[in-house]
Amino acid sequence: MAQPSPKPKPSPETAVFEPWNDPEAKPLIEFRNVTKRFGEFTAIDDLSLRIYEREFFALLGPSGCGKTTMMRMLAGFEAPTEGHILLGGQAIDTVPPNKRAVNMMFQSYALFPHLTVFDNIAFGLRRESRDDEKIEARVEEMLRLTRLSKFASRKPHQISGGQRQRVALARSLAKAPKLLLLDEPLGALDKKLREETQFELMDIQEKTGTTFVIVTHDQEEAMTVASRVAVMDEGRIVQVATPEVIYEAPNSVYVADFIGDVNLIRGTAKARGEGTAPAANEAPQEEAPGTTAPPASAPAPATGRHDPQPNAMGRWLHDRLLSPVIGPRRDQPKALPAPEAAAELPPPAPAPESATDIPEGGIEIHWSEGAAPIVASSGDPALDGQQVVLSLRPEKVSIAKEKPQAHNALPGRVIDIAYLGNISTYHVELPDGTMIKAQMANTRRIARRDITWEDEVWVSFTATAGVVLTE
Amino acid sequence: MRRFSWFNATSLTLGFAFLYLPMIILVIYSFNRSQLVTVWAGFSTRWYGELLTNQEFLDAAWVTLKVAVFSSTLATVLGTMAAYAIVRMGRFPGRTLFSGMIYAPLVMPEVITGLSLLLLFIGIGLDRGVLTIVLAHTTFSMCYVSVVVSSRLANFDRALEEAALDLGCSPFDAFRLVTLPIIAPAVISGWLLAFTLSLDDLVIASFTTGPSATTLPIKIFSSIRLGVSPEINALSTVLIGIVTVGVITASLISKRAAVQAERETRAGERTTG
Ligand SMILES: Nc1ncnc2c1ncn2[C@@H]1O[C@H](COP(=O)(O)OP(=O)(O)O)[C@@H](O)[C@H]1O
Ligand SMILES: [Mg+2]
């Protein structure tokens, strides 16, 4: 059984680009106890951070948490009230913006409206060189890199938003800065263009070997592009780690909640004795005595129950718009496919671990009066007696009509189903009112097709699926 | 669509007649063949010809032109600097007072401005002549320039200057290469405004001039005390023409600049697409 600690990250391209784990590595940028106040207001609060060469570093946080302020301090438009910022080992607190080997792509692009695309890109180069040929060659190179060659002689108001954004990028890259700052560069692009541009950015970063610091409030974007992500909250950094670690092993409820969808189950921790398994799971097929107060109607086959029916609008929508796509409307839900039919389908999820597989150690979380405690083998037994939060990603929660053989299985009722193309999210209400989201890939959905609104179901997850956090 | 209404049409006609009838009459009589101003004797451009041979008028015109060019240029430099300082400095103690003080001369009675300048020039022992008029005109027209320029600067995207600094410009280069070209239309229309203000000023010029420097408005004013001559009508018509062209150009430039600025703001900012 795998250790509950974060998995060693497999990175396909550069096997070991992890300077942050190397105590010898010199950071390119270092924030040393930086505080920034605007009058009485503290925008950045005693923040320390190291960013290494060739990193694609993302600052992630809600609006107003101080991301832009960090960028402006790096670019030289704001000076820290306390502390120091080092670039390549040298304090740059007193270096004005025009003398820093740092370029910034502005949140508003800030293209010069009176200059052509070419002149915009050449602007920085012309400040330090008079060699027109060299400048021209460099600009052409940038135009090619950002696929703007055709628009070189246009003014910014004569090109589209996506092109403008690329001009801004080309302009900030032209001087080959040691460090490129990108302040929410893709925020206003539509989803498709944004995703394309993200990959373009990663590509450019790899080609040029520049260190990128990107600001974003979009966690998906940060997870996609970054080598490391810093999650910020009110001027402080809550966690700095690779996207995988941030996602799989958040260090706080704040981070878990901010990154992606998550189930948070609050309860009291109790250290587990060696090898004890909760009573609830010893007899998986029966209702264990003294555990869950059985729900009013025990999970039963769907037959004979009231299934939610579409209303008139739903029927109309289906018949007019959807039937060509998903076939005719059924007034009755389809019955479970015969076992033979199911056998032809892709193999089901690996057989649920039997109760006896539960790794030893960890904690139990008593989360609801009268309900079986949740086993979390990743929990630190030292938390015994404390209030804890179990953070559980929806994709680690399974849903079934029959009580499965699993480390943790909780009964509940389906409140809502969100169909998201390749996956569906089931919102299940537990007897005490807690909502649990379970996410399932739709490739196997035929097997679960009968699960519908108001059904009594079981949600289950392994003892290692959740991360135990304290608030 | 609004319907045509006799009431509105009448109001409009009356209003414009009130504004422009006197000037129209002046322009018409400047083409009068007769020596007598109020008797129409047929069309002629004779008085314009005579104007060109009148050395006194030509001298006055030359003085006026010099004063207008120098004072409006000086006023544009100072006014733009003042506007830039006020808009850019952000909050500092007394900012409201300062910006208020820049605009005060707009509403100050000209007689008082003229008188105080006269006292100043006498006080520091400056000989009155072209120089003193230039200084006086600069004083009052620079606040017009700063009004025009600061309203443009107020919606100028500061990030553009920061981008220039970021790309290696010194603050002065950032102003010269980015800010100035973008606000240029406002600066030019400020200059034209200052130029026309200087051209037609009588009161302040009379206070601050000396015997060596007579501007056209002063010349006109002193000659009509001897009676209105058709020549004066012709001269005034020329002045009206110059001022009209100046004002129309200034407003066209600022209107075009406003359209341009809006388009560019939209372009400078990111948009979906
Ligand atoms: N020049 C400033 N004066 C006063 N407060 C500021 C200034 N710049 C930023 N702030 C404040 O600092 C906080 C952080 O701002 P910012 O760094 O822009 O946030 P973010 O980019 O993360 O949305 C905000 O609450 C903002 O109001
Ligand atoms: Mg911001």
PDB file of C-alpha atoms in Angstrom, chain B residues 19-268:
ATOM      1  CA  LEU B  19     -24.970  86.321 -31.199  1.00  0.00           C
ATOM      2  CA  TYR B  20     -23.904  86.883 -34.748  1.00  0.00           C
ATOM      3  CA  LEU B  21     -25.851  89.802 -36.221  1.00  0.00           C
ATOM      4  CA  PRO B  22     -23.396  92.446 -34.975  1.00  0.00           C
ATOM      5  CA  MET B  23     -20.484  90.536 -36.475  1.00  0.00           C
ATOM      6  CA  ILE B  24     -22.311  89.960 -39.736  1.00  0.00           C
ATOM      7  CA  ILE B  25     -23.002  93.640 -40.015  1.00  0.00           C
ATOM      8  CA  LEU B  26     -19.352  94.395 -39.376  1.00  0.00           C
ATOM      9  CA  VAL B  27     -18.249  91.908 -42.012  1.00  0.00           C
ATOM     10  CA  ILE B  28     -20.745  93.294 -44.550  1.00  0.00           C
ATOM     11  CA  TYR B  29     -19.685  96.884 -44.005  1.00  0.00           C
ATOM     12  CA  SER B  30     -16.032  95.922 -44.379  1.00  0.00           C
ATOM     13  CA  PHE B  31     -16.873  95.333 -48.059  1.00  0.00           C
ATOM     14  CA  ASN B  32     -18.560  98.729 -48.418  1.00  0.00           C
ATOM     15  CA  ARG B  33     -17.203 100.945 -51.150  1.00  0.00           C
ATOM     16  CA  SER B  34     -18.217 104.128 -49.362  1.00  0.00           C
ATOM     17  CA  GLN B  35     -16.029 106.061 -46.981  1.00  0.00           C
ATOM     18  CA  LEU B  36     -19.013 106.518 -44.744  1.00  0.00           C
ATOM     19  CA  VAL B  37     -19.454 103.484 -42.623  1.00  0.00           C
ATOM     20  CA  THR B  38     -23.235 103.495 -42.446  1.00  0.00           C
ATOM     21  CA  VAL B  39     -24.032 104.206 -46.065  1.00  0.00           C
ATOM     22  CA  TRP B  40     -23.946 101.239 -48.399  1.00  0.00           C
ATOM     23  CA  ALA B  41     -22.418 102.143 -51.748  1.00  0.00           C
ATOM     24  CA  GLY B  42     -21.731  98.798 -53.343  1.00  0.00           C
ATOM     25  CA  PHE B  43     -19.312  95.930 -52.940  1.00  0.00           C
ATOM     26  CA  SER B  44     -15.564  96.491 -52.849  1.00  0.00           C
ATOM     27  CA  THR B  45     -12.419  94.978 -51.334  1.00  0.00           C
ATOM     28  CA  ARG B  46     -10.741  98.355 -51.397  1.00  0.00           C
ATOM     29  CA  TRP B  47     -10.340  98.672 -47.616  1.00  0.00           C
ATOM     30  CA  TYR B  48      -8.475  95.387 -47.413  1.00  0.00           C
ATOM     31  CA  GLY B  49      -6.030  96.769 -49.922  1.00  0.00           C
ATOM     32  CA  GLU B  50      -5.605  99.971 -47.960  1.00  0.00           C
ATOM     33  CA  LEU B  51      -5.016  97.915 -44.836  1.00  0.00           C
ATOM     34  CA  LEU B  52      -1.923  96.418 -46.420  1.00  0.00           C
ATOM     35  CA  THR B  53      -0.436  99.852 -47.065  1.00  0.00           C
ATOM     36  CA  ASN B  54      -1.109 101.184 -43.593  1.00  0.00           C
ATOM     37  CA  GLN B  55       2.242 100.887 -41.804  1.00  0.00           C
ATOM     38  CA  GLU B  56       0.775 101.457 -38.342  1.00  0.00           C
ATOM     39  CA  PHE B  57      -1.630  98.550 -38.723  1.00  0.00           C
ATOM     40  CA  LEU B  58       1.065  96.320 -40.138  1.00  0.00           C
ATOM     41  CA  ASP B  59       3.358  97.117 -37.195  1.00  0.00           C
ATOM     42  CA  ALA B  60       0.582  96.381 -34.733  1.00  0.00           C
ATOM     43  CA  ALA B  61      -0.187  93.115 -36.521  1.00  0.00           C
ATOM     44  CA  TRP B  62       3.446  92.078 -36.305  1.00  0.00           C
ATOM     45  CA  VAL B  63       3.572  92.847 -32.571  1.00  0.00           C
ATOM     46  CA  THR B  64       0.338  90.938 -32.014  1.00  0.00           C
ATOM     47  CA  LEU B  65       1.617  87.920 -33.880  1.00  0.00           C
ATOM     48  CA  LYS B  66       4.897  87.864 -31.971  1.00  0.00           C
ATOM     49  CA  VAL B  67       3.100  88.191 -28.647  1.00  0.00           C
ATOM     50  CA  ALA B  68       0.585  85.505 -29.533  1.00  0.00           C
ATOM     51  CA  VAL B  69       3.158  82.972 -30.729  1.00  0.00           C
ATOM     52  CA  PHE B  70       5.549  83.451 -27.828  1.00  0.00           C
ATOM     53  CA  SER B  71       2.956  83.660 -25.106  1.00  0.00           C
ATOM     54  CA  SER B  72       0.926  80.686 -26.317  1.00  0.00           C
ATOM     55  CA  THR B  73       4.046  78.540 -26.666  1.00  0.00           C
ATOM     56  CA  LEU B  74       5.246  79.477 -23.211  1.00  0.00           C
ATOM     57  CA  ALA B  75       1.756  78.971 -21.805  1.00  0.00           C
ATOM     58  CA  THR B  76       1.536  75.535 -23.434  1.00  0.00           C
ATOM     59  CA  VAL B  77       4.813  74.382 -21.885  1.00  0.00           C
ATOM     60  CA  LEU B  78       3.950  75.721 -18.441  1.00  0.00           C
ATOM     61  CA  GLY B  79       0.298  74.683 -18.595  1.00  0.00           C
ATOM     62  CA  THR B  80       1.144  71.137 -19.675  1.00  0.00           C
ATOM     63  CA  MET B  81       3.714  70.823 -16.913  1.00  0.00           C
ATOM     64  CA  ALA B  82       1.259  72.119 -14.338  1.00  0.00           C
ATOM     65  CA  ALA B  83      -1.463  69.757 -15.559  1.00  0.00           C
ATOM     66  CA  TYR B  84       0.935  66.817 -15.484  1.00  0.00           C
ATOM     67  CA  ALA B  85       2.078  67.614 -11.982  1.00  0.00           C
ATOM     68  CA  ILE B  86      -1.426  68.012 -10.651  1.00  0.00           C
ATOM     69  CA  VAL B  87      -2.813  64.868 -12.281  1.00  0.00           C
ATOM     70  CA  ARG B  88       0.241  62.700 -11.601  1.00  0.00           C
ATOM     71  CA  MET B  89       1.345  63.714  -8.153  1.00  0.00           C
ATOM     72  CA  GLY B  90      -1.609  61.908  -6.652  1.00  0.00           C
ATOM     73  CA  ARG B  91      -2.671  62.972  -3.217  1.00  0.00           C
ATOM     74  CA  PHE B  92      -0.465  65.440  -1.471  1.00  0.00           C
ATOM     75  CA  PRO B  93      -1.384  67.932   1.204  1.00  0.00           C
ATOM     76  CA  GLY B  94      -2.974  70.955  -0.394  1.00  0.00           C
ATOM     77  CA  ARG B  95      -3.636  69.312  -3.746  1.00  0.00           C
ATOM     78  CA  THR B  96      -7.171  70.647  -3.962  1.00  0.00           C
ATOM     79  CA  LEU B  97      -5.944  74.111  -3.110  1.00  0.00           C
ATOM     80  CA  PHE B  98      -3.273  73.881  -5.788  1.00  0.00           C
ATOM     81  CA  SER B  99      -5.559  72.711  -8.535  1.00  0.00           C
ATOM     82  CA  GLY B 100      -8.075  75.341  -7.517  1.00  0.00           C
ATOM     83  CA  MET B 101      -5.406  78.024  -7.668  1.00  0.00           C
ATOM     84  CA  ILE B 102      -4.408  77.052 -11.188  1.00  0.00           C
ATOM     85  CA  TYR B 103      -7.936  77.684 -12.391  1.00  0.00           C
ATOM     86  CA  ALA B 104      -8.562  80.867 -10.419  1.00  0.00           C
ATOM     87  CA  PRO B 105      -7.286  83.203 -13.160  1.00  0.00           C
ATOM     88  CA  LEU B 106     -10.081  81.856 -15.378  1.00  0.00           C
ATOM     89  CA  VAL B 107     -12.631  83.715 -13.315  1.00  0.00           C
ATOM     90  CA  MET B 108     -10.477  86.602 -12.138  1.00  0.00           C
ATOM     91  CA  PRO B 109     -11.617  89.930 -13.651  1.00  0.00           C
ATOM     92  CA  GLU B 110      -9.161  90.855 -16.368  1.00  0.00           C
ATOM     93  CA  VAL B 111      -8.838  94.352 -15.029  1.00  0.00           C
ATOM     94  CA  ILE B 112      -7.476  92.969 -11.777  1.00  0.00           C
ATOM     95  CA  THR B 113      -5.068  90.589 -13.509  1.00  0.00           C
ATOM     96  CA  GLY B 114      -3.869  93.448 -15.688  1.00  0.00           C
ATOM     97  CA  LEU B 115      -3.516  95.848 -12.804  1.00  0.00           C
ATOM     98  CA  SER B 116      -1.620  93.408 -10.601  1.00  0.00           C
ATOM     99  CA  LEU B 117       0.745  92.520 -13.436  1.00  0.00           C
ATOM    100  CA  LEU B 118       1.336  96.204 -14.096  1.00  0.00           C
ATOM    101  CA  LEU B 119       2.210  96.741 -10.433  1.00  0.00           C
ATOM    102  CA  LEU B 120       4.555  93.769 -10.554  1.00  0.00           C
ATOM    103  CA  PHE B 121       6.375  94.966 -13.660  1.00  0.00           C
ATOM    104  CA  ILE B 122       6.765  98.441 -12.202  1.00  0.00           C
ATOM    105  CA  GLY B 123       7.887  96.896  -8.931  1.00  0.00           C
ATOM    106  CA  ILE B 124      10.678  94.865 -10.490  1.00  0.00           C
ATOM    107  CA  GLY B 125      11.550  97.635 -12.883  1.00  0.00           C
ATOM    108  CA  LEU B 126      10.806  95.794 -16.091  1.00  0.00           C
ATOM    109  CA  ASP B 127      10.414  98.080 -19.112  1.00  0.00           C
ATOM    110  CA  ARG B 128       6.966  97.670 -20.552  1.00  0.00           C
ATOM    111  CA  GLY B 129       6.839  96.426 -24.133  1.00  0.00           C
ATOM    112  CA  VAL B 130       6.521  93.169 -26.063  1.00  0.00           C
ATOM    113  CA  LEU B 131       8.184  91.161 -23.294  1.00  0.00           C
ATOM    114  CA  THR B 132       5.775  92.279 -20.618  1.00  0.00           C
ATOM    115  CA  ILE B 133       2.737  91.546 -22.800  1.00  0.00           C
ATOM    116  CA  VAL B 134       4.104  88.109 -23.560  1.00  0.00           C
ATOM    117  CA  LEU B 135       4.550  87.426 -19.848  1.00  0.00           C
ATOM    118  CA  ALA B 136       1.109  88.772 -19.037  1.00  0.00           C
ATOM    119  CA  HIS B 137      -0.589  86.707 -21.734  1.00  0.00           C
ATOM    120  CA  THR B 138       1.295  83.617 -20.650  1.00  0.00           C
ATOM    121  CA  THR B 139       0.000  84.078 -17.121  1.00  0.00           C
ATOM    122  CA  PHE B 140      -3.634  84.038 -18.002  1.00  0.00           C
ATOM    123  CA  SER B 141      -3.640  81.660 -20.962  1.00  0.00           C
ATOM    124  CA  MET B 142      -1.606  78.973 -19.270  1.00  0.00           C
ATOM    125  CA  CYS B 143      -4.537  78.071 -17.035  1.00  0.00           C
ATOM    126  CA  TYR B 144      -6.694  77.462 -20.109  1.00  0.00           C
ATOM    127  CA  VAL B 145      -4.016  75.163 -21.476  1.00  0.00           C
ATOM    128  CA  SER B 146      -3.787  73.294 -18.207  1.00  0.00           C
ATOM    129  CA  VAL B 147      -7.555  72.794 -18.097  1.00  0.00           C
ATOM    130  CA  VAL B 148      -7.547  71.286 -21.584  1.00  0.00           C
ATOM    131  CA  VAL B 149      -4.473  69.117 -20.996  1.00  0.00           C
ATOM    132  CA  SER B 150      -5.404  67.885 -17.543  1.00  0.00           C
ATOM    133  CA  SER B 151      -8.794  66.704 -18.715  1.00  0.00           C
ATOM    134  CA  ARG B 152      -6.978  64.549 -21.268  1.00  0.00           C
ATOM    135  CA  LEU B 153      -4.409  63.353 -18.753  1.00  0.00           C
ATOM    136  CA  ALA B 154      -7.077  62.404 -16.258  1.00  0.00           C
ATOM    137  CA  ASN B 155      -8.180  59.499 -18.437  1.00  0.00           C
ATOM    138  CA  PHE B 156      -4.734  58.626 -19.688  1.00  0.00           C
ATOM    139  CA  ASP B 157      -3.816  55.072 -18.696  1.00  0.00           C
ATOM    140  CA  ARG B 158      -0.983  55.318 -16.235  1.00  0.00           C
ATOM    141  CA  ALA B 159       0.058  51.760 -17.049  1.00  0.00           C
ATOM    142  CA  LEU B 160       1.362  53.045 -20.398  1.00  0.00           C
ATOM    143  CA  GLU B 161       4.005  55.099 -18.620  1.00  0.00           C
ATOM    144  CA  GLU B 162       4.823  52.218 -16.339  1.00  0.00           C
ATOM    145  CA  ALA B 163       5.199  49.970 -19.361  1.00  0.00           C
ATOM    146  CA  ALA B 164       7.651  52.467 -20.841  1.00  0.00           C
ATOM    147  CA  LEU B 165       9.652  52.553 -17.606  1.00  0.00           C
ATOM    148  CA  ASP B 166       9.530  48.787 -17.460  1.00  0.00           C
ATOM    149  CA  LEU B 167      11.019  48.604 -20.945  1.00  0.00           C
ATOM    150  CA  GLY B 168      13.949  50.756 -19.916  1.00  0.00           C
ATOM    151  CA  CYS B 169      12.868  54.382 -20.410  1.00  0.00           C
ATOM    152  CA  SER B 170      13.947  57.075 -18.015  1.00  0.00           C
ATOM    153  CA  PRO B 171      10.952  58.955 -16.610  1.00  0.00           C
ATOM    154  CA  PHE B 172      11.659  61.846 -18.976  1.00  0.00           C
ATOM    155  CA  ASP B 173      11.860  59.522 -21.995  1.00  0.00           C
ATOM    156  CA  ALA B 174       8.638  57.887 -20.926  1.00  0.00           C
ATOM    157  CA  PHE B 175       6.970  61.295 -21.003  1.00  0.00           C
ATOM    158  CA  ARG B 176       8.585  62.294 -24.286  1.00  0.00           C
ATOM    159  CA  LEU B 177       8.041  59.025 -26.156  1.00  0.00           C
ATOM    160  CA  VAL B 178       4.753  57.808 -24.769  1.00  0.00           C
ATOM    161  CA  THR B 179       2.763  60.386 -22.833  1.00  0.00           C
ATOM    162  CA  LEU B 180       3.382  63.403 -25.025  1.00  0.00           C
ATOM    163  CA  PRO B 181       2.579  61.780 -28.382  1.00  0.00           C
ATOM    164  CA  ILE B 182      -0.655  60.454 -26.953  1.00  0.00           C
ATOM    165  CA  ILE B 183      -1.798  63.703 -25.376  1.00  0.00           C
ATOM    166  CA  ALA B 184      -0.457  65.782 -28.288  1.00  0.00           C
ATOM    167  CA  PRO B 185      -3.901  66.680 -29.677  1.00  0.00           C
ATOM    168  CA  ALA B 186      -4.889  68.168 -26.338  1.00  0.00           C
ATOM    169  CA  VAL B 187      -1.618  70.081 -26.160  1.00  0.00           C
ATOM    170  CA  ILE B 188      -2.113  71.444 -29.675  1.00  0.00           C
ATOM    171  CA  SER B 189      -5.644  72.531 -29.042  1.00  0.00           C
ATOM    172  CA  GLY B 190      -4.465  74.159 -25.820  1.00  0.00           C
ATOM    173  CA  TRP B 191      -1.900  76.070 -27.841  1.00  0.00           C
ATOM    174  CA  LEU B 192      -4.500  77.233 -30.367  1.00  0.00           C
ATOM    175  CA  LEU B 193      -6.751  78.354 -27.559  1.00  0.00           C
ATOM    176  CA  ALA B 194      -3.937  80.326 -25.941  1.00  0.00           C
ATOM    177  CA  PHE B 195      -3.037  81.811 -29.315  1.00  0.00           C
ATOM    178  CA  THR B 196      -6.540  83.131 -30.004  1.00  0.00           C
ATOM    179  CA  LEU B 197      -6.900  84.391 -26.453  1.00  0.00           C
ATOM    180  CA  SER B 198      -3.712  86.379 -26.839  1.00  0.00           C
ATOM    181  CA  LEU B 199      -4.772  87.652 -30.256  1.00  0.00           C
ATOM    182  CA  ASP B 200      -7.946  89.324 -29.062  1.00  0.00           C
ATOM    183  CA  ASP B 201      -6.949  90.483 -25.610  1.00  0.00           C
ATOM    184  CA  LEU B 202      -7.354  94.194 -25.072  1.00  0.00           C
ATOM    185  CA  VAL B 203      -7.583  94.799 -21.349  1.00  0.00           C
ATOM    186  CA  ILE B 204      -4.498  93.012 -20.078  1.00  0.00           C
ATOM    187  CA  ALA B 205      -2.443  94.166 -23.042  1.00  0.00           C
ATOM    188  CA  SER B 206      -3.381  97.812 -22.417  1.00  0.00           C
ATOM    189  CA  PHE B 207      -2.263  97.526 -18.798  1.00  0.00           C
ATOM    190  CA  THR B 208       1.040  95.904 -19.532  1.00  0.00           C
ATOM    191  CA  THR B 209       2.106  97.537 -22.776  1.00  0.00           C
ATOM    192  CA  GLY B 210       4.389 100.450 -23.275  1.00  0.00           C
ATOM    193  CA  PRO B 211       4.682 103.060 -26.031  1.00  0.00           C
ATOM    194  CA  SER B 212       6.892 100.769 -28.124  1.00  0.00           C
ATOM    195  CA  ALA B 213       4.394  97.950 -28.453  1.00  0.00           C
ATOM    196  CA  THR B 214       0.882  98.391 -29.740  1.00  0.00           C
ATOM    197  CA  THR B 215      -1.160  95.286 -30.431  1.00  0.00           C
ATOM    198  CA  LEU B 216      -3.986  95.176 -32.955  1.00  0.00           C
ATOM    199  CA  PRO B 217      -6.820  95.236 -30.410  1.00  0.00           C
ATOM    200  CA  ILE B 218      -5.229  98.294 -28.783  1.00  0.00           C
ATOM    201  CA  LYS B 219      -4.800  99.907 -32.197  1.00  0.00           C
ATOM    202  CA  ILE B 220      -8.408  99.238 -33.162  1.00  0.00           C
ATOM    203  CA  PHE B 221      -9.686 100.512 -29.855  1.00  0.00           C
ATOM    204  CA  SER B 222      -7.717 103.718 -30.072  1.00  0.00           C
ATOM    205  CA  SER B 223      -8.624 104.387 -33.697  1.00  0.00           C
ATOM    206  CA  ILE B 224     -12.372 104.092 -33.236  1.00  0.00           C
ATOM    207  CA  ARG B 225     -12.210 106.898 -30.730  1.00  0.00           C
ATOM    208  CA  LEU B 226     -11.527 109.006 -33.815  1.00  0.00           C
ATOM    209  CA  GLY B 227     -14.534 107.447 -35.518  1.00  0.00           C
ATOM    210  CA  VAL B 228     -15.231 104.100 -37.095  1.00  0.00           C
ATOM    211  CA  SER B 229     -13.465 103.766 -40.413  1.00  0.00           C
ATOM    212  CA  PRO B 230     -14.130 101.068 -43.042  1.00  0.00           C
ATOM    213  CA  GLU B 231     -10.503 100.112 -42.680  1.00  0.00           C
ATOM    214  CA  ILE B 232     -11.105  99.134 -39.060  1.00  0.00           C
ATOM    215  CA  ASN B 233     -14.041  97.020 -40.218  1.00  0.00           C
ATOM    216  CA  ALA B 234     -11.780  95.228 -42.642  1.00  0.00           C
ATOM    217  CA  LEU B 235      -9.153  94.683 -39.984  1.00  0.00           C
ATOM    218  CA  SER B 236     -11.707  93.348 -37.540  1.00  0.00           C
ATOM    219  CA  THR B 237     -13.032  90.999 -40.157  1.00  0.00           C
ATOM    220  CA  VAL B 238      -9.531  89.610 -40.644  1.00  0.00           C
ATOM    221  CA  LEU B 239      -9.226  89.122 -36.895  1.00  0.00           C
ATOM    222  CA  ILE B 240     -12.604  87.408 -36.725  1.00  0.00           C
ATOM    223  CA  GLY B 241     -11.464  85.126 -39.506  1.00  0.00           C
ATOM    224  CA  ILE B 242      -8.253  84.145 -37.744  1.00  0.00           C
ATOM    225  CA  VAL B 243      -9.952  83.552 -34.408  1.00  0.00           C
ATOM    226  CA  THR B 244     -12.726  81.532 -36.021  1.00  0.00           C
ATOM    227  CA  VAL B 245     -10.261  79.324 -37.827  1.00  0.00           C
ATOM    228  CA  GLY B 246      -8.266  78.887 -34.621  1.00  0.00           C
ATOM    229  CA  VAL B 247     -11.240  77.947 -32.499  1.00  0.00           C
ATOM    230  CA  ILE B 248     -12.710  75.591 -35.072  1.00  0.00           C
ATOM    231  CA  THR B 249      -9.370  73.867 -35.582  1.00  0.00           C
ATOM    232  CA  ALA B 250      -8.899  73.500 -31.838  1.00  0.00           C
ATOM    233  CA  SER B 251     -12.314  71.968 -31.367  1.00  0.00           C
ATOM    234  CA  LEU B 252     -11.910  69.688 -34.384  1.00  0.00           C
ATOM    235  CA  ILE B 253      -8.593  68.466 -33.060  1.00  0.00           C
ATOM    236  CA  SER B 254      -9.910  67.776 -29.610  1.00  0.00           C
ATOM    237  CA  LYS B 255     -12.994  66.087 -30.996  1.00  0.00           C
ATOM    238  CA  ARG B 256     -10.951  63.838 -33.242  1.00  0.00           C
ATOM    239  CA  ALA B 257      -8.575  63.169 -30.384  1.00  0.00           C
ATOM    240  CA  ALA B 258     -11.484  62.174 -28.169  1.00  0.00           C
ATOM    241  CA  VAL B 259     -12.699  59.669 -30.731  1.00  0.00           C
ATOM    242  CA  GLN B 260      -9.176  58.380 -31.202  1.00  0.00           C
ATOM    243  CA  ALA B 261      -8.585  58.174 -27.462  1.00  0.00           C
ATOM    244  CA  GLU B 262     -11.723  56.172 -26.961  1.00  0.00           C
ATOM    245  CA  ARG B 263     -10.824  53.769 -29.707  1.00  0.00           C
ATOM    246  CA  GLU B 264      -7.343  53.384 -28.328  1.00  0.00           C
ATOM    247  CA  THR B 265      -8.485  52.933 -24.779  1.00  0.00           C
ATOM    248  CA  ARG B 266     -10.679  50.155 -25.978  1.00  0.00           C
ATOM    249  CA  ALA B 267      -7.754  48.715 -27.899  1.00  0.00           C
ATOM    250  CA  GLY B 268      -5.246  49.163 -25.101  1.00  0.00           C
TER     251      GLY B 268
END
